[in-house]
Coordinates of C-alpha atoms and ligand atoms in Angstrom, one line a residue:
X173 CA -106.7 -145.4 -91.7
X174 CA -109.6 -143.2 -90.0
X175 CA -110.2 -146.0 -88.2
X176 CA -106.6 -146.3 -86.5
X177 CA -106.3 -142.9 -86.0
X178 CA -109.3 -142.8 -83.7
X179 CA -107.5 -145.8 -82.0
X180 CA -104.7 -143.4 -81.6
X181 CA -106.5 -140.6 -80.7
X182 CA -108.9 -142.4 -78.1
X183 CA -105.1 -144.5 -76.5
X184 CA -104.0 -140.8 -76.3
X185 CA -107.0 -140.0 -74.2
X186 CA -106.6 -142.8 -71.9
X187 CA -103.2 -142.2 -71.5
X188 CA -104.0 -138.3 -70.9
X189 CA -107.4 -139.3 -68.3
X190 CA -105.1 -141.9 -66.5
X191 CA -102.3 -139.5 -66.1
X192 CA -105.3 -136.8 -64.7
X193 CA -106.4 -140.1 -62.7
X194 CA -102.7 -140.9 -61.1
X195 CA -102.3 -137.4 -60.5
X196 CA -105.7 -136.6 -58.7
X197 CA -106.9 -139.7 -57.2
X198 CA -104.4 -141.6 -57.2
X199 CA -101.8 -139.7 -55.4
X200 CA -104.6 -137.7 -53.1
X201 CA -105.2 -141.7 -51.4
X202 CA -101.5 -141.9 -50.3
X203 CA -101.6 -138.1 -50.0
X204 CA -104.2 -138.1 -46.8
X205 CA -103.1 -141.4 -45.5
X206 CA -105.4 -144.3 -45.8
X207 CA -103.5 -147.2 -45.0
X208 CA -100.7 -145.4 -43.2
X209 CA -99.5 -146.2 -39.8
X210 CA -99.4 -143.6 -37.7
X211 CA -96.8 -143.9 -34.7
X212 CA -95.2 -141.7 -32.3
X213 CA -91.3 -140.2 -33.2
X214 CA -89.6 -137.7 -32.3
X215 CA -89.3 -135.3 -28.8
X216 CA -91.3 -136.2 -26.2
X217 CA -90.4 -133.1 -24.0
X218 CA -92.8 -131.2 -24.8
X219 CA -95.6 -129.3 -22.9
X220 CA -99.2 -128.6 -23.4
X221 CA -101.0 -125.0 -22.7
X222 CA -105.1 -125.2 -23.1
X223 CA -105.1 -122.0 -22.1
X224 CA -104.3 -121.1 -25.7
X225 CA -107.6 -123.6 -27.8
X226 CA -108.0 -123.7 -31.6
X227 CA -105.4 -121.4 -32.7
X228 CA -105.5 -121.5 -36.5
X229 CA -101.8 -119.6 -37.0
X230 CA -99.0 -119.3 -35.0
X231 CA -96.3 -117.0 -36.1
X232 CA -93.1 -116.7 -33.9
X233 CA -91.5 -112.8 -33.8
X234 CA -87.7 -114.4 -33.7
X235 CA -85.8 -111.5 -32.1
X236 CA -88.1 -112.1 -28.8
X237 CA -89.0 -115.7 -28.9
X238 CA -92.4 -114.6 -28.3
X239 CA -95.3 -116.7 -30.3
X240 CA -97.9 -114.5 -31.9
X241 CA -101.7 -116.6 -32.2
X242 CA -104.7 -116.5 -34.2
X243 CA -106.7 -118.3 -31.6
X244 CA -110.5 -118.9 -31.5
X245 CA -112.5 -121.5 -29.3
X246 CA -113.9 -125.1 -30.1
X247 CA -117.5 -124.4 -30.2
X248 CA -116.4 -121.3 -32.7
X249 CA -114.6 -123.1 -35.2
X250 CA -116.9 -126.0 -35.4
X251 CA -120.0 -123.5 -36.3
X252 CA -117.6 -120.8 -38.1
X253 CA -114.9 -122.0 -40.4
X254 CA -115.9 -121.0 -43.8
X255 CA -113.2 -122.3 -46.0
X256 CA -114.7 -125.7 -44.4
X257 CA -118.3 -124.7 -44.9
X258 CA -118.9 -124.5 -41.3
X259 CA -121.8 -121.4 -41.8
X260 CA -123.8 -120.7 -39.1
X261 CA -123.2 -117.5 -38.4
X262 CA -126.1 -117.1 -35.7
X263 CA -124.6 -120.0 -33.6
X264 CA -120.7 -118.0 -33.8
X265 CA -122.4 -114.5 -33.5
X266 CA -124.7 -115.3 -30.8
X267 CA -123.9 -112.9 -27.8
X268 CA -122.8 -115.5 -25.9
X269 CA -120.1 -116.8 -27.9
X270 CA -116.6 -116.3 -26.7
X271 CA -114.6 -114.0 -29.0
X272 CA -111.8 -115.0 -31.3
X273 CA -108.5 -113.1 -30.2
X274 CA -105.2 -112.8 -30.8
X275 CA -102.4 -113.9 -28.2
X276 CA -99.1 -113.6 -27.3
X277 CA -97.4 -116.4 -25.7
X278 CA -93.9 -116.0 -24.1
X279 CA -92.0 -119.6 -23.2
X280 CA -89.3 -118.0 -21.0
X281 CA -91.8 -116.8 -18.8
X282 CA -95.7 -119.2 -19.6
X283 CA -97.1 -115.6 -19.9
X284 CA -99.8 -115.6 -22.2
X285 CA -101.4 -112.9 -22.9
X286 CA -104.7 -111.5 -24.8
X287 CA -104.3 -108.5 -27.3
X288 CA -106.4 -106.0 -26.8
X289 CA -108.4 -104.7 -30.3
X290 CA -108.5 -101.0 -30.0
X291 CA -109.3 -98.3 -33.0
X292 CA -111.7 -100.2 -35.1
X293 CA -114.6 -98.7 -36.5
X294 CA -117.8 -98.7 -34.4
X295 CA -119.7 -101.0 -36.9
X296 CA -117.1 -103.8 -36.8
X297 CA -118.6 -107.4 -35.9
X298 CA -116.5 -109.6 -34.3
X299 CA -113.2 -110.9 -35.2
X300 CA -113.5 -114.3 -37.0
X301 CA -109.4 -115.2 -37.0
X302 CA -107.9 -117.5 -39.8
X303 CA -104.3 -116.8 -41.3
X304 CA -101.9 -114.1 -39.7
X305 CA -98.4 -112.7 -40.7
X306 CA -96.5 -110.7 -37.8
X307 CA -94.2 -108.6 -39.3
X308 CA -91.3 -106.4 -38.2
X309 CA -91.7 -102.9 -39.3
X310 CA -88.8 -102.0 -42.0
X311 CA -88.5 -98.4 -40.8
X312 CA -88.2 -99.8 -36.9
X313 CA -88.0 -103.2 -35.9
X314 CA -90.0 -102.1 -32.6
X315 CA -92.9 -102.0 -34.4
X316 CA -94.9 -104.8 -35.7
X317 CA -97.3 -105.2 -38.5
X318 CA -100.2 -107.9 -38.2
X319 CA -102.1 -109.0 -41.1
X320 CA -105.2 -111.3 -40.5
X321 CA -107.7 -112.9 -42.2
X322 CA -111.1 -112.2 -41.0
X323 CA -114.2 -114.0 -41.5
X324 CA -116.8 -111.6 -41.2
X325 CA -120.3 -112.3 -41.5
X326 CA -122.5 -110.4 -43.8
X327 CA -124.4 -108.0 -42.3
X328 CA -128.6 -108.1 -43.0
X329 CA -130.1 -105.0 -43.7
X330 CA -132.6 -105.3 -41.2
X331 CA -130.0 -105.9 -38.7
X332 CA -128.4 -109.5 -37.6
X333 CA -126.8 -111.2 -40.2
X334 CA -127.4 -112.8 -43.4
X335 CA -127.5 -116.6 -44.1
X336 CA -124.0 -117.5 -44.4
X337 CA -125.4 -120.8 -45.9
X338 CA -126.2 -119.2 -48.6
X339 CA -123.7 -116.0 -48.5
X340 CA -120.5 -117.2 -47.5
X341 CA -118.7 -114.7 -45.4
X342 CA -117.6 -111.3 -45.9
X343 CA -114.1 -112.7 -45.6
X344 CA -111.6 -109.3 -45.5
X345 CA -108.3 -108.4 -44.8
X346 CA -107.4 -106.5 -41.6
X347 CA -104.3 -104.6 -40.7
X348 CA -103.0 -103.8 -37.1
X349 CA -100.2 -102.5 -35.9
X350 CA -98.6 -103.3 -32.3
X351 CA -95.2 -103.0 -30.6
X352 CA -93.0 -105.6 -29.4
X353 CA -93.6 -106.5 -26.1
X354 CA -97.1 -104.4 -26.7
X355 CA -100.8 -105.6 -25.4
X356 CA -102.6 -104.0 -28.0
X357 CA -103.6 -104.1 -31.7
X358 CA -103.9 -100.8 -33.2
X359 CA -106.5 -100.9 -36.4
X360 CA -105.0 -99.8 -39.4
X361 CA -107.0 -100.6 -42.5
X362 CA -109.3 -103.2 -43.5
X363 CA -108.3 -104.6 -47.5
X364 CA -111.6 -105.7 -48.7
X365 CA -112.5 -106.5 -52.2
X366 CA -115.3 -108.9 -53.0
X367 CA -114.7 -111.2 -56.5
X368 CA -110.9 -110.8 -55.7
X369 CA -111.0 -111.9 -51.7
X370 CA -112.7 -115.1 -52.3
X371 CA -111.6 -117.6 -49.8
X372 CA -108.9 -116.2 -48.1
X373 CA -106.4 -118.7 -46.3
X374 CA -103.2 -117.6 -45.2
X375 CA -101.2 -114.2 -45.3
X376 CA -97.9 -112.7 -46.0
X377 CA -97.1 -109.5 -45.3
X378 CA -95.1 -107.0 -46.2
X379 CA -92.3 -105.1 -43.8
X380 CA -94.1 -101.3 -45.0
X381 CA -97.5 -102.4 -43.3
X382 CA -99.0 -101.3 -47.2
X383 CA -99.3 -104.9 -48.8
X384 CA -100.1 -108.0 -48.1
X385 CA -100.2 -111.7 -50.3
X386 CA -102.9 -114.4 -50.0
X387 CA -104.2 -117.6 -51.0
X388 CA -107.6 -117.6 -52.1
X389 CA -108.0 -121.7 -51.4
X390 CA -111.1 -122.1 -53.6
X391 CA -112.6 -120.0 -56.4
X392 CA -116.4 -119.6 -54.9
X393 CA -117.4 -119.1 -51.0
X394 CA -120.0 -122.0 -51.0
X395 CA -122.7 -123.4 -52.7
X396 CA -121.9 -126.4 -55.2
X397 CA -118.4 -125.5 -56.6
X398 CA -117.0 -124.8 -53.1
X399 CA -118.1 -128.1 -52.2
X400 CA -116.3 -129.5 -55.5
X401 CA -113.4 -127.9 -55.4
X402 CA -112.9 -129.0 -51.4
X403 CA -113.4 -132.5 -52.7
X404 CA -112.9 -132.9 -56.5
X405 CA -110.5 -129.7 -56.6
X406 CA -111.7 -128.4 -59.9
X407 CA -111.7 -125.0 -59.2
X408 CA -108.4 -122.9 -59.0
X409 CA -107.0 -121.7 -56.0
X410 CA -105.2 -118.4 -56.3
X411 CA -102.6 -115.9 -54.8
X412 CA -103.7 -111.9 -54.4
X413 CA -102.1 -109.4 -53.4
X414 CA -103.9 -106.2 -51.5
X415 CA -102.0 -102.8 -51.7
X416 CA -102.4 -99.4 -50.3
X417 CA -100.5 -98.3 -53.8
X418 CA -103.5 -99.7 -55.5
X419 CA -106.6 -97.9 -56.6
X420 CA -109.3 -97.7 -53.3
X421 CA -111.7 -98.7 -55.7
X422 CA -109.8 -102.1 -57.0
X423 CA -107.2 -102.2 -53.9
X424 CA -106.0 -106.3 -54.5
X425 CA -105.3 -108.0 -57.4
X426 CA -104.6 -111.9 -58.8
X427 CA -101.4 -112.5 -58.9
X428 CA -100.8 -116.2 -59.5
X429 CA -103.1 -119.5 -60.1
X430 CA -102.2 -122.8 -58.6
X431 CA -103.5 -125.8 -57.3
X432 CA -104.6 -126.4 -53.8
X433 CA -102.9 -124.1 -52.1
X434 CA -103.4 -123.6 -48.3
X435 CA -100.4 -121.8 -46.6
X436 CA -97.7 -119.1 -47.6
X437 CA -94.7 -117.9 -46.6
X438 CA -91.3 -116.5 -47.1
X439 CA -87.4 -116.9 -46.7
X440 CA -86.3 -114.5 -44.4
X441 CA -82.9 -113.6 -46.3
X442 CA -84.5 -113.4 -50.1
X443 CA -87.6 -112.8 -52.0
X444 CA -88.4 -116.6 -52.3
X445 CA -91.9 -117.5 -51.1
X446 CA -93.4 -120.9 -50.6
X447 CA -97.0 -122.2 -50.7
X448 CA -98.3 -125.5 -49.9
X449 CA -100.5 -127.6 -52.3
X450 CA -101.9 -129.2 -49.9
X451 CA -103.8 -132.5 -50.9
X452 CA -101.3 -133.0 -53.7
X453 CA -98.9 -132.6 -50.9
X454 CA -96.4 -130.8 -52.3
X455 CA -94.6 -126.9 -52.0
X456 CA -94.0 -124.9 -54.7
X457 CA -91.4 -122.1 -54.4
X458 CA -92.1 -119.1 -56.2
X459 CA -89.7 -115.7 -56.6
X460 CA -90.7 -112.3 -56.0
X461 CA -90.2 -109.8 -58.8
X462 CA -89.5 -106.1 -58.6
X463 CA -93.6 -105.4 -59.4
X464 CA -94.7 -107.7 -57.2
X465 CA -95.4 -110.4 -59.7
X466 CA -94.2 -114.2 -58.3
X467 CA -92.3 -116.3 -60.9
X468 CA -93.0 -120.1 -60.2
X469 CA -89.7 -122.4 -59.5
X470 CA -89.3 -126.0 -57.9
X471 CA -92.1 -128.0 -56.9
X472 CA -90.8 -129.9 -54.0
X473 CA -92.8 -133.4 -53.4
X474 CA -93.6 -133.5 -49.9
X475 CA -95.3 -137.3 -49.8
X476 CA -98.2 -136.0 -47.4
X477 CA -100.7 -133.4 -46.7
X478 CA -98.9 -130.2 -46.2
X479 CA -100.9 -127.3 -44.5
X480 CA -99.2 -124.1 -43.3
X481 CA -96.5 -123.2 -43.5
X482 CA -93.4 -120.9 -41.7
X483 CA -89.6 -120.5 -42.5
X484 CA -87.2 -120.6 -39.6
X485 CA -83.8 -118.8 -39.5
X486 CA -82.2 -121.2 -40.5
X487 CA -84.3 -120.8 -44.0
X488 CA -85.5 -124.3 -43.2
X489 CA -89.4 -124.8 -44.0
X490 CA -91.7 -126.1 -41.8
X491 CA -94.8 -127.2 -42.3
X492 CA -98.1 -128.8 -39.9
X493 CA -99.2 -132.1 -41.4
X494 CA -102.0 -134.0 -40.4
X495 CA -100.6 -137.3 -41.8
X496 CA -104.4 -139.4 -41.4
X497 CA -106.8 -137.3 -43.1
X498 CA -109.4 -140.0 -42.3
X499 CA -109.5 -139.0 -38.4
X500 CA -111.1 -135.4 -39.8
X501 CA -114.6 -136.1 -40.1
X502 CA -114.8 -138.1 -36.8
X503 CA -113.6 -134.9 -34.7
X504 CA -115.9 -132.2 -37.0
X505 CA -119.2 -134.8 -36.2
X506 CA -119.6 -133.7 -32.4
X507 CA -122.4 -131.8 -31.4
X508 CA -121.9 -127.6 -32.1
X509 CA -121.4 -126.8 -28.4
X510 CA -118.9 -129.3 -28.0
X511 CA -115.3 -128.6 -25.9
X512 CA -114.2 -132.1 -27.3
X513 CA -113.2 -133.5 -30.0
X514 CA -111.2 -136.7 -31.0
X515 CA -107.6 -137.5 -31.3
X516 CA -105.9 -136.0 -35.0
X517 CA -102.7 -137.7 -36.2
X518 CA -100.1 -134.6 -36.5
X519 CA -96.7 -133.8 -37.6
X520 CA -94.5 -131.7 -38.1
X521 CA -92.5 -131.6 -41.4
X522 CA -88.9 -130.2 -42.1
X523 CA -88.1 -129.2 -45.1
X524 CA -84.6 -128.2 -46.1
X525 CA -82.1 -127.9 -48.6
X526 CA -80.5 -131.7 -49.4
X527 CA -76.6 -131.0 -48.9
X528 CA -76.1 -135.5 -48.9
X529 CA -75.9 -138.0 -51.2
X530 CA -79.1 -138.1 -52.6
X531 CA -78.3 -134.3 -54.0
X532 CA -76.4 -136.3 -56.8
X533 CA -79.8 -137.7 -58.3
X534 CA -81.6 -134.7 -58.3
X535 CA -83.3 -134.6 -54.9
X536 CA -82.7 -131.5 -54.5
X537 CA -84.8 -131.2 -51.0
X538 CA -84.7 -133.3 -48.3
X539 CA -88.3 -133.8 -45.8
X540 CA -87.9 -134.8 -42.6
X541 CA -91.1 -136.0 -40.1
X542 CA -89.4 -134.3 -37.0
X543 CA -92.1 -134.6 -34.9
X544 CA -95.3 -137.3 -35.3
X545 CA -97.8 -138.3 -32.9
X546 CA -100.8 -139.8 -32.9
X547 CA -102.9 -137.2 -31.4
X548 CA -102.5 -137.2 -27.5
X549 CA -99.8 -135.0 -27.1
X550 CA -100.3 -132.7 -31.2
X551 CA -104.1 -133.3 -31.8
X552 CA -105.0 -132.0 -35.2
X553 CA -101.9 -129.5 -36.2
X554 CA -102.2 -127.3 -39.0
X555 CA -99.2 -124.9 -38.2
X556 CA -95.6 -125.7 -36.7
X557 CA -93.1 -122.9 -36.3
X558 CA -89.4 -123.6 -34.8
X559 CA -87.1 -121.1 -33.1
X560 CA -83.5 -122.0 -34.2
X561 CA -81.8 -120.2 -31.8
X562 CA -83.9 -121.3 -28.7
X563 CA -84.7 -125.0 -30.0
X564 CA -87.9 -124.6 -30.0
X565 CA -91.1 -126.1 -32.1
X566 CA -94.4 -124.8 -31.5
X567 CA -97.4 -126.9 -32.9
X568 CA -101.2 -125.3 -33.2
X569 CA -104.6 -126.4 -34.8
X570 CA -107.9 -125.4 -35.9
X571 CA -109.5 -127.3 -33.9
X572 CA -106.6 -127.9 -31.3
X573 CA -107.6 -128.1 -27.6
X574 CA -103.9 -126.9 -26.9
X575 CA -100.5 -125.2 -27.9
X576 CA -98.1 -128.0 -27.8
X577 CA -94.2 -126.6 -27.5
X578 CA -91.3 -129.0 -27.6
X579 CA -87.6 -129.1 -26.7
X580 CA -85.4 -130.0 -29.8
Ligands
NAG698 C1 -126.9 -123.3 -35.9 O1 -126.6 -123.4 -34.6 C2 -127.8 -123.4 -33.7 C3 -127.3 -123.5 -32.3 O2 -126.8 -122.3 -31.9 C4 -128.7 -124.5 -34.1 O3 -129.9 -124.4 -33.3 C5 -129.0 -124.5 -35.6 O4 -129.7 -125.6 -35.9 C6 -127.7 -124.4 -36.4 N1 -128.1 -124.3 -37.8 C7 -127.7 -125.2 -38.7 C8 -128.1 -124.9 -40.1 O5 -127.0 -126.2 -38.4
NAG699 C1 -118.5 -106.4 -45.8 O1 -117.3 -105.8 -45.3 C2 -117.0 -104.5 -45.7 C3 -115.6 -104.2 -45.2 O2 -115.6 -103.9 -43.8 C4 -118.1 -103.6 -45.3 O3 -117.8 -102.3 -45.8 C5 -119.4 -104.1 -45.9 O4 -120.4 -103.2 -45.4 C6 -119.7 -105.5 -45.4 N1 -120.9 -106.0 -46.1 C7 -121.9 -106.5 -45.4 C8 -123.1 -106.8 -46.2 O5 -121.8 -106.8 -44.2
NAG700 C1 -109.8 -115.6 -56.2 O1 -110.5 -116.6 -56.9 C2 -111.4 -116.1 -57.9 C3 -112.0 -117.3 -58.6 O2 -111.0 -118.2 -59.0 C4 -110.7 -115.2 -58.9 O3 -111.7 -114.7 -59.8 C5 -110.1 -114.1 -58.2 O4 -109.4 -113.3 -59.1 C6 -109.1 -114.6 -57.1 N1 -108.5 -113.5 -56.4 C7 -107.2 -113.5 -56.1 C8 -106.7 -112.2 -55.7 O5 -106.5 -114.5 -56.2
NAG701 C1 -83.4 -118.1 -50.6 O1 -83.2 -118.4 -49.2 C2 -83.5 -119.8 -48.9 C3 -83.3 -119.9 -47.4 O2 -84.2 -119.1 -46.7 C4 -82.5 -120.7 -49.7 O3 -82.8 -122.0 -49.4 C5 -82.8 -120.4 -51.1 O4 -81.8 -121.2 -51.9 C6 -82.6 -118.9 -51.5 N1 -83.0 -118.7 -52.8 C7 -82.2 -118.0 -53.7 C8 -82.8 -117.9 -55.1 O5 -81.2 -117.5 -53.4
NAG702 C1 -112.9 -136.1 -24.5 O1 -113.4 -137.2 -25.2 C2 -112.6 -138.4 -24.9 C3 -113.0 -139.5 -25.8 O2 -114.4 -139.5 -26.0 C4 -112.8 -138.7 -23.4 O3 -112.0 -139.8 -23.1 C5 -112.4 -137.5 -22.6 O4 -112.6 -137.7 -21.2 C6 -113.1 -136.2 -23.0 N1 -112.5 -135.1 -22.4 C7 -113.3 -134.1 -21.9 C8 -112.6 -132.9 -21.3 O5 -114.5 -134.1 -22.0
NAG703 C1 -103.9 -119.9 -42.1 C2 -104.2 -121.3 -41.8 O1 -104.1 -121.8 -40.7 N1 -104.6 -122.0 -42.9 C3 -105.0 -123.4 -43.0 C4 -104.2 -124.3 -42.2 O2 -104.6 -125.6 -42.4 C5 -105.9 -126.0 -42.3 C6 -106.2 -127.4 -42.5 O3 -105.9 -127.7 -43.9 C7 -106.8 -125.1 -43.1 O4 -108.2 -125.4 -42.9 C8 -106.5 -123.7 -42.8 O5 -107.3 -122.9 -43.6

């Protein structure tokens, strides 16, 4: 009798370790490609601007048609990107490294243009750029709030910085506020809260310029469980939330735990927010509550890596893929000084409510690759953004050498 129930008890294991087994390795193979054959589909009128290199985020202010970018330069990103463990903060810090910047960039006219930083506190290092919201001010749509991740280095005592090897970065939370059609960020506040703003990712702010989500992508800023959570996953990723109505002394909070999660953002019309999870490659939605608290809904299985994410109009999701994961390591292994790196598989994912057929059997979502390419004309995407009205898609990377915008 003891001797079957062990036999139970162990066949229940297996079961429960294969299902952990299909769920992580399993579905994290198909998930970043190996074996997938990557061709090109979709518009090809498109056009590239290198003027505009590495741009992390893009975020498109609708009303104008005017693309907002998180942009940074090759060389930057390959020595500063610390969700990736790229740490060497005196090769990005060294005086003669370009600076990261934000950027407008309007298609009715090609004008792109560099915002200029003004207000911020004299002891400020350089902007580090990673996720960005731009938001329309609720009290007047004129004014625009921008929320950005910022990677700062830690400052040494002695002056010069501390070993981000060992550190991490000093990762914060800045707020700016601009004007439409403005060349300038105006400083506003800076969230920062060390043991809550971990690993920040992506942002989504709020229309009062007071609050701001984020995705914390990995529970520790380096060091052995940031490298096992980047590849084994075992830490949780998280979503914060940073308020001006909070304590000064505790001014973010946790707000939800999920896995793998990479980009947020939110239906224009209602208070549903999405975040992608990204190397099981799916979205989850999640509702806003009257205290700020998100309530998890549908997990919609997306097939692929997802990365950031962006709602159009419409209310239709888009998302960046990089559909052949195993092109990644081949473009980060170039020397640090580098202005080249290889071709990145990219598309761009549409993700929208299933109105056909298949809505009978429960797929409640439909996914569409709108846009795929094998890196020539997208090279490493990890943000799409569409303007419905204009027919426009707008396709950025990390490690991008352009902005690629396309009629369809
Ligand atoms: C950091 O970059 C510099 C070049 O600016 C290089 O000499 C140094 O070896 C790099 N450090 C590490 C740890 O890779
Ligand atoms: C980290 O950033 C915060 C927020 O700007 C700043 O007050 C603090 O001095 C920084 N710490 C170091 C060691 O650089
Ligand atoms: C970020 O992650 C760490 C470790 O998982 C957690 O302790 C912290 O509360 C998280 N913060 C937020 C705001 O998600
Ligand atoms: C919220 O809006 C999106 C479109 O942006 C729609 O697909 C979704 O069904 C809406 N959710 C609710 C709960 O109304
Ligand atoms: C970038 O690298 C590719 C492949 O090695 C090469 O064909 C191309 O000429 C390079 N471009 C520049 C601008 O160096
Ligand atoms: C805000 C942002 O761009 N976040 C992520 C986009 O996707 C890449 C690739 O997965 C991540 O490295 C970024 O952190």
């Amino acid at each position: 009798m003891a001797g079957r129930t062990i036999l139970t008890v162990l066949a229940v294991l297996v079961a429960l370790l294969g299902g952990v087994y299909q769920l992580r390795y399993k579905d994290l193979v198909s998930v970043v490609g190996f074996g997938r054959v990557i061709e090109n589909a979709g518009s090809r009128d498109c056009k590239t601007i290198p003027e505009l290199q590495a741009c992390e985020k893009i975020t498109l202010h609708q009303p104008s048609g005017v693309l907002y970018l998180a942009c940074s330069s090759i060389p930057n990103r390959l020595a500063w990107t610390p969700p990736l463990m790229a740490l060497n903060a005196s090769a990005r810090f060294a005086p003669t490294a370009e600076d990261d910047y934000i950027a407008t960039y309007d298609p009715a006219s090609s004008r792109v243009a560099r915002l200029k930083l003004t207000n911020l506190p004299a002891d400020t290092p350089p902007l580090s750029v990673h996720g960005m919201d731009v938001v329309p001010s609720a009290t007047n749509p004129k004014d625009l709030w921008v929320y950005l991740v910022n990677h700062r280095p830690f400052l040494a005592s002695g002056g010069g910085y501390e070993d981000a090897e060992k550190t991490g970065a000093n990762s914060t939370i800045e707020v700016f506020k601009s004007k439409v059609g403005g060349t300038t960020l105006e400083w506003v506040r800076t969230f920062h809260a060390p043991g809550i703003i971990i690993s920040p990712n992506d942002v989504l702010g709020l229309p009062d310029g007071n609050g701001v989500y984020f995705t914390n992508d990995s529970g520790a800023k380096t060091g052995l469980a940031k490298h096992f959570s980047l590849l084994l996953r075992l830490t949780v990723s998280s979503i914060g939330l940073c308020s001006s109505s909070l304590p000064a002394s505790a001014p973010c909070k946790l707000v939800s735990s999920l896995p793998d999660l990479n980009g947020i953002a939110a239906s224009p019309t209602n208070n549903t927010i999405y975040v992608s999870n990204t190397f099981r490659g799916t979205i989850t939605t999640l509702e806003r509550q009257a205290d700020d608290s998100l309530v998890m809904g549908d997990i919609i299985p997306v097939g692929q890596m997802i990365d950031n994410l962006s709602v159009d109009e419409a209310g239709h999701i888009w998302g960046g893929s990089l559909p052949y994961l195993p092109s990644l390591p081949s473009a980060y292994n170039v020397p640090i000084d580098s202005q080249n790196t290889s071709t990145i598989p990219s598309a761009a994912l549409r993700i929208t409510l299933n109105t056909g057929p298949g809505s009978y059997y429960g797929e409640k979502y439909k996914v569409e690759q709108v846009l795929v390419d094998t890196g020539e004309l997208v090279n490493g995407c990890t943000s799409a953004a569409y303007d419905v009205s204009r027919g426009r898609l707008f396709m950025h990377g990390l490690i991008a050498p352009w902005l690629t915008v396309c009629k369809i």
